[in-house]
Amino acid sequence: MKNNVITAMDIGAVIRKKRKDDGLTLADAAALCSVGYRFMSDLENGKATVQMGKVLQVLKALGLDVYIESRKWPNE
């Protein structure tokens, strides 16, 4: 699955979809990812101020990879 991510809400939506596709409850996913329930909930709901290190930890634990691709500037 390839997703275009621009906002924290986009990341949260991808994580929620993956969790549900895997049949995990929010509590199960939080435990699997070694983060708190509240953090997992905030992340899925697109809270923009969550800790980046923990976000990467969750993505890794859920088997989601991150790729960054450069875009051209609008005037190029």
Phi, psi and omega in degrees: 000130179243128182232138174275119183246122180241327185235168175299326177297322179297315179298315179301319180295320179295315180296316179298317180298315180297316179300313181292320177300326180276358178072029181260141170282167178300318179296318178298315181295318178300316179295316179301323184269358181059041174232166179284157178303315182298317179300313182299318178296313178301317181298311181295333180270007172081023178297124188282348186255017177291158182287126183301320179300319179289325177300313179297324177299315179296313180302316180296313182298327180273358179079030179253130179260153179243131175233140179244130183236134178287143173248156176282151175292149183305329184268008180268000000 
